[in-house]
Tab-separated table of C-alpha atoms and ligand atoms in Angstrom:
chain	number	residue	atom	x	y	z
A	7	MET	CA	-3.838	58.000	59.632
A	8	SER	CA	-5.527	58.224	55.304
A	9	LYS	CA	-6.158	61.210	53.958
A	10	PRO	CA	-9.680	62.461	53.864
A	11	ASN	CA	-9.919	63.006	49.988
A	12	PRO	CA	-6.979	61.122	47.787
A	13	HIS	CA	-6.830	61.579	44.464
A	14	ILE	CA	-8.944	58.646	43.486
A	15	VAL	CA	-7.555	57.177	39.724
A	16	ILE	CA	-10.168	55.418	37.947
A	17	LEU	CA	-9.845	52.686	35.176
A	18	THR	CA	-13.547	51.662	33.159
A	19	GLY	CA	-13.962	48.921	30.384
A	20	ALA	CA	-16.560	47.239	28.263
A	21	GLY	CA	-18.285	46.620	31.396
A	22	ILE	CA	-19.352	50.391	32.261
A	23	SER	CA	-20.760	50.336	29.227
A	24	ALA	CA	-22.588	47.310	28.799
A	25	GLU	CA	-26.061	48.462	29.793
A	26	SER	CA	-25.679	51.171	27.481
A	27	GLY	CA	-26.246	48.161	24.882
A	28	LEU	CA	-23.129	48.063	23.388
A	29	GLY	CA	-21.907	45.004	24.460
A	30	THR	CA	-18.363	43.624	26.099
A	31	PHE	CA	-15.017	41.502	24.560
A	32	ARG	CA	-14.865	38.437	27.155
A	33	ASP	CA	-18.694	37.404	28.432
A	34	VAL	CA	-21.200	34.637	27.265
A	35	GLY	CA	-21.966	36.206	23.576
A	36	GLY	CA	-19.080	38.796	23.474
A	37	LEU	CA	-17.486	40.182	21.087
A	38	TRP	CA	-14.482	38.186	20.807
A	39	SER	CA	-16.709	35.090	21.443
A	40	ARG	CA	-19.001	36.061	17.826
A	41	TYR	CA	-15.141	37.054	15.979
A	42	ASP	CA	-11.688	36.662	15.806
A	43	TRP	CA	-10.052	39.515	17.482
A	44	ARG	CA	-6.756	38.552	14.896
A	45	ASP	CA	-8.725	39.301	12.026
A	46	LEU	CA	-10.518	42.459	13.521
A	47	ALA	CA	-8.460	44.273	15.777
A	48	THR	CA	-4.796	43.933	14.593
A	49	PRO	CA	-2.480	45.495	11.922
A	50	GLU	CA	-2.037	42.360	10.630
A	51	GLY	CA	-5.588	41.934	9.976
A	52	PHE	CA	-6.155	45.048	8.471
A	53	ALA	CA	-3.617	44.702	6.352
A	54	ARG	CA	-4.962	40.879	4.792
A	55	ASP	CA	-8.419	42.404	4.323
A	56	PRO	CA	-9.107	46.821	5.211
A	57	GLY	CA	-12.692	46.359	3.587
A	58	PHE	CA	-14.140	43.743	6.350
A	59	VAL	CA	-12.077	45.084	8.840
A	60	LEU	CA	-13.511	48.966	8.326
A	61	ALA	CA	-17.026	47.081	7.551
A	62	PHE	CA	-16.379	46.124	11.381
A	63	TYR	CA	-15.907	49.141	12.974
A	64	ASN	CA	-18.125	51.727	10.518
A	65	TRP	CA	-21.089	49.411	13.003
A	66	ARG	CA	-19.274	49.873	15.681
A	67	ARG	CA	-19.779	53.514	15.381
A	68	GLU	CA	-22.835	53.968	14.540
A	69	ARG	CA	-24.021	51.352	17.421
A	70	VAL	CA	-21.583	53.965	19.561
A	71	ARG	CA	-23.021	57.174	18.106
A	72	ALA	CA	-26.709	55.657	19.105
A	73	ALA	CA	-25.883	54.611	22.500
A	74	ARG	CA	-26.531	56.715	25.453
A	75	PRO	CA	-24.733	57.213	29.523
A	76	ASN	CA	-25.833	54.902	31.806
A	77	PRO	CA	-26.082	55.624	35.344
A	78	ALA	CA	-22.465	54.570	36.335
A	79	HIS	CA	-21.753	57.352	33.342
A	80	VAL	CA	-23.323	59.707	34.582
A	81	ALA	CA	-22.121	58.690	38.853
A	82	LEU	CA	-18.373	59.380	37.256
A	83	ALA	CA	-19.443	62.945	35.938
A	84	ARG	CA	-20.575	63.391	39.446
A	85	LEU	CA	-17.709	62.418	41.380
A	86	GLN	CA	-15.395	64.830	38.753
A	87	ARG	CA	-17.389	67.440	39.195
A	88	HIS	CA	-17.571	67.129	43.348
A	89	TRP	CA	-14.448	65.428	44.694
A	90	ARG	CA	-12.133	67.976	45.748
A	91	GLY	CA	-9.149	65.421	45.962
A	92	GLY	CA	-9.400	64.956	41.871
A	93	VAL	CA	-10.716	62.364	39.835
A	94	THR	CA	-8.187	61.155	36.984
A	95	LEU	CA	-10.771	58.822	34.475
A	96	ILE	CA	-9.254	56.388	31.808
A	97	THR	CA	-10.957	54.253	29.593
A	98	GLN	CA	-10.256	51.563	27.753
A	99	ASN	CA	-13.133	52.094	26.197
A	100	VAL	CA	-13.382	53.465	22.747
A	101	ASP	CA	-17.103	54.860	22.980
A	102	ASP	CA	-17.328	58.601	23.742
A	103	LEU	CA	-20.747	58.098	26.703
A	104	HIS	CA	-18.276	59.616	29.928
A	105	GLU	CA	-17.847	62.698	27.978
A	106	GLU	CA	-21.379	62.322	26.711
A	107	ALA	CA	-22.261	62.310	31.049
A	108	GLY	CA	-20.598	65.326	31.048
A	109	SER	CA	-16.909	64.137	32.012
A	110	GLU	CA	-13.412	65.650	31.063
A	111	ASP	CA	-10.225	64.947	30.388
A	112	VAL	CA	-10.870	61.529	29.661
A	113	ILE	CA	-7.914	59.741	28.995
A	114	HIS	CA	-8.875	56.904	26.051
A	115	MET	CA	-5.547	54.577	26.377
A	116	HIS	CA	-6.695	52.810	23.554
A	117	GLY	CA	-8.445	55.592	21.296
A	118	THR	CA	-11.716	56.099	20.053
A	119	HIS	CA	-14.276	55.149	17.439
A	120	LEU	CA	-15.024	58.440	16.767
A	121	ARG	CA	-11.512	59.340	14.994
A	122	ALA	CA	-9.846	58.616	11.897
A	123	LEU	CA	-6.025	57.428	11.715
A	124	CYS	CA	-4.247	57.899	8.518
A	125	ALA	CA	-2.362	55.156	8.207
A	126	ALA	CA	0.745	56.361	6.790
A	127	CYS	CA	1.572	60.224	8.245
A	128	GLY	CA	-0.961	59.571	11.775
A	129	HIS	CA	-2.936	62.300	10.292
A	130	ARG	CA	-6.052	62.516	12.811
A	131	TRP	CA	-9.049	63.646	11.573
A	132	PRO	CA	-13.051	63.538	13.277
A	133	ALA	CA	-14.497	59.859	11.374
A	134	PRO	CA	-16.927	60.043	8.977
A	135	GLU	CA	-20.151	58.451	9.037
A	136	THR	CA	-18.082	55.263	7.099
A	137	MET	CA	-14.906	54.440	6.557
A	138	ALA	CA	-13.333	52.757	3.101
A	139	ALA	CA	-10.039	51.398	2.415
A	140	SER	CA	-9.620	53.839	-0.703
A	141	ASP	CA	-10.721	57.059	1.440
A	142	PRO	CA	-7.305	59.089	1.079
A	143	CYS	CA	-6.215	61.082	3.644
A	144	PRO	CA	-6.829	64.633	4.248
A	145	ALA	CA	-3.026	65.961	4.783
A	146	CYS	CA	-1.303	63.498	2.415
A	147	ALA	CA	-3.945	61.690	0.251
A	148	ARG	CA	-2.910	58.712	0.758
A	149	PRO	CA	-5.724	55.934	1.297
A	150	ALA	CA	-4.575	54.988	4.058
A	151	THR	CA	-7.213	55.450	6.019
A	152	ARG	CA	-8.221	53.736	9.614
A	153	PRO	CA	-10.398	53.931	12.990
A	154	ASP	CA	-8.272	55.705	15.298
A	155	VAL	CA	-8.543	52.561	17.989
A	156	VAL	CA	-5.139	50.409	19.185
A	157	TRP	CA	-5.119	47.687	17.705
A	158	PHE	CA	-3.262	44.579	19.400
A	159	GLY	CA	0.268	44.603	19.702
A	160	GLU	CA	0.445	48.942	19.045
A	161	THR	CA	1.263	50.766	22.061
A	162	PRO	CA	-1.825	51.954	24.029
A	163	TYR	CA	-2.068	56.024	23.719
A	164	HIS	CA	-0.686	58.457	27.109
A	165	MET	CA	1.020	55.681	28.912
A	166	ASP	CA	3.123	58.622	30.040
A	167	ARG	CA	0.518	60.696	31.644
A	168	ILE	CA	-0.824	56.895	32.849
A	169	GLY	CA	1.941	56.200	34.801
A	170	ARG	CA	2.110	60.103	36.459
A	171	ALA	CA	-1.952	59.078	37.670
A	172	LEU	CA	-1.011	55.577	39.272
A	173	THR	CA	1.926	57.026	41.713
A	174	GLY	CA	0.033	59.859	42.995
A	175	ALA	CA	-3.365	57.832	43.044
A	176	GLY	CA	-4.991	57.766	46.803
A	177	LEU	CA	-7.038	55.081	45.576
A	178	PHE	CA	-7.503	52.728	42.482
A	179	VAL	CA	-10.857	51.692	40.957
A	180	SER	CA	-11.500	49.923	38.390
A	181	ILE	CA	-14.837	49.191	36.764
A	182	GLY	CA	-16.000	46.659	34.113
A	183	THR	CA	-13.253	45.621	32.793
A	184	SER	CA	-12.052	41.897	33.040
A	185	GLY	CA	-8.281	42.350	33.647
A	186	THR	CA	-7.085	40.248	30.786
A	187	VAL	CA	-5.872	42.960	28.277
A	188	TYR	CA	-2.402	44.603	29.312
A	189	PRO	CA	-0.490	47.260	30.424
A	190	ALA	CA	-4.093	47.875	31.896
A	191	ALA	CA	-4.261	44.906	33.341
A	192	GLY	CA	-1.887	45.981	35.408
A	193	PHE	CA	-2.413	48.860	36.588
A	194	ALA	CA	-4.230	48.020	39.988
A	195	ALA	CA	-0.837	46.344	41.243
A	196	ALA	CA	1.078	49.346	39.758
A	197	ALA	CA	-0.804	51.738	42.149
A	198	ARG	CA	-0.968	49.247	44.997
A	199	GLN	CA	2.448	49.119	45.325
A	200	ALA	CA	3.065	52.963	44.755
A	201	GLY	CA	0.410	53.358	48.142
A	202	ALA	CA	-2.898	53.825	46.843
A	203	ARG	CA	-5.798	51.337	48.139
A	204	THR	CA	-7.582	49.733	45.165
A	205	CYS	CA	-10.854	49.225	44.842
A	206	GLU	CA	-12.575	46.729	42.085
A	207	LEU	CA	-16.573	47.086	41.000
A	208	ASN	CA	-17.750	44.520	39.047
A	209	LEU	CA	-20.060	42.224	37.868
A	210	GLU	CA	-17.688	39.617	39.050
A	211	PRO	CA	-14.428	39.272	40.648
A	212	SER	CA	-12.216	39.923	37.788
A	213	GLU	CA	-8.507	37.625	37.030
A	214	ASN	CA	-7.286	40.848	38.874
A	215	ALA	CA	-9.445	40.124	41.726
A	216	GLY	CA	-6.345	39.537	43.787
A	217	HIS	CA	-4.824	43.065	43.522
A	218	PHE	CA	-7.856	45.091	45.324
A	219	ASP	CA	-8.124	45.711	48.766
A	220	GLU	CA	-12.161	45.840	48.161
A	221	ALA	CA	-14.592	44.750	45.930
A	222	ARG	CA	-18.566	45.241	45.096
A	223	HIS	CA	-19.721	43.101	42.732
A	224	GLY	CA	-22.891	43.659	40.121
A	225	PRO	CA	-24.295	45.909	37.339
A	226	ALA	CA	-22.220	49.272	36.914
A	227	SER	CA	-25.236	51.037	36.888
A	228	ARG	CA	-26.307	50.271	40.483
A	229	VAL	CA	-22.680	49.531	42.035
A	230	VAL	CA	-21.271	52.681	40.798
A	231	PRO	CA	-23.977	55.450	42.123
A	232	ASP	CA	-23.654	53.725	45.724
A	233	TRP	CA	-20.408	53.847	45.582
A	234	VAL	CA	-20.107	57.512	44.756
A	235	ALA	CA	-22.878	58.044	46.452
A	236	SER	CA	-20.438	56.239	49.472
A	237	LEU	CA	-18.386	58.748	48.642
A	238	LEU	CA	-20.070	62.046	48.439
A	239	ASP	CA	-23.142	62.075	50.075
B	329	LIG	P1	-14.002	42.026	28.616
B	329	LIG	O1	-14.684	42.248	27.777
B	329	LIG	O2	-13.213	41.462	28.891
B	329	LIG	O3	-14.829	42.619	29.863
B	329	LIG	C1	-15.954	43.591	30.830
B	329	LIG	C2	-16.187	42.879	31.950
B	329	LIG	O4	-16.853	43.748	32.395
B	329	LIG	C3	-16.387	41.620	32.560
B	329	LIG	O5	-15.175	41.499	33.731
B	329	LIG	C4	-17.666	41.168	33.038
B	329	LIG	O6	-18.240	40.215	33.953
B	329	LIG	C5	-17.930	42.824	33.238
B	329	LIG	N1	-19.266	43.020	33.007
B	329	LIG	C6	-19.931	42.931	32.006
B	329	LIG	N2	-21.372	43.939	31.885
B	329	LIG	C7	-21.550	44.476	33.151
B	329	LIG	C8	-22.351	45.191	33.671
B	329	LIG	N3	-23.039	45.336	33.328
B	329	LIG	N4	-21.778	46.209	35.125
B	329	LIG	C9	-20.280	46.185	35.297
B	329	LIG	N5	-19.413	45.207	34.962
B	329	LIG	C10	-19.979	44.054	33.784
B	329	LIG	O7	-13.679	44.193	28.702
B	329	LIG	P2	-12.537	45.033	29.120
B	329	LIG	O8	-11.952	44.551	30.150
B	329	LIG	O9	-12.882	46.077	28.669
B	329	LIG	O10	-9.155	46.154	23.064
B	329	LIG	O11	-11.169	44.058	27.806
B	329	LIG	C11	-9.504	45.053	27.485
B	329	LIG	C12	-9.863	45.205	25.985
B	329	LIG	O12	-10.243	44.055	25.735
B	329	LIG	C13	-10.772	46.496	24.936
B	329	LIG	O13	-10.158	47.426	25.678
B	329	LIG	C14	-10.686	46.065	24.205
B	329	LIG	C15	-10.723	44.319	24.270
B	329	LIG	O14	-9.316	43.913	23.271
B	329	LIG	C16	-8.790	46.661	22.353
B	329	LIG	O15	-9.740	46.360	21.008
B	329	LIG	C17	-7.137	46.627	22.102
């Protein structure tokens, strides 16, 4: 017999913030259909042209600061507050819309637009409105400022904690992610192997569709509140 209030582990991706106006990466018109990720989301691209990369992230940061949470973010915050089994919220997103909606202890496995990172000494600080390649690090003074986001070829953050959460999950839910970028794309299979039920909430079946026991398709602003209501109400 399954437990009445299993621990829920949720993974979110760009699709949950799409209706907040932030767009996605791989849909038609998505960021990676307009820009080459090798130029904008790799340490090598940054080394080649830091000014271009920082200008791109300055633009993205401005959009993130202007965006507001949508009903999907709000519903997950409500679930976190009321679900007795506890909810671990992992996001691949570098926006702060989960926090703005009231979620706490969000695991930002791909970092955040709202922090700067010194590529030389690893110091982190709140991101200024705009970053320039000549900005000195407040700790070591070297001009190595970059956004604190995880680029391709770098190791995502908090993987130990995420591994423990997946092992302890009774239910794993993936929301608004295409299931193409590892390690996140492997979480559903890992949670299922550890004994969790798995569920996908996405506009359409993801690349990972075969790893889910249940799926609900549609826009996150509708599907996520409906799913949360089915658990809480
Ligand atoms: P993708 O752009 O790959 O996938 C977005 C998913 O959201 C797709 O499956 C869409 O069908 C779905 N979607 C779009 N609009 C939606 C809506 N309104 N409601 C629900 N679902 C919707 O984005 P991610 O999977 O998040 O990493 O991408 C993963 C990583 O790739 C990102 O974190 C980023 C990117 O390169 C780095 O930059 C390191």
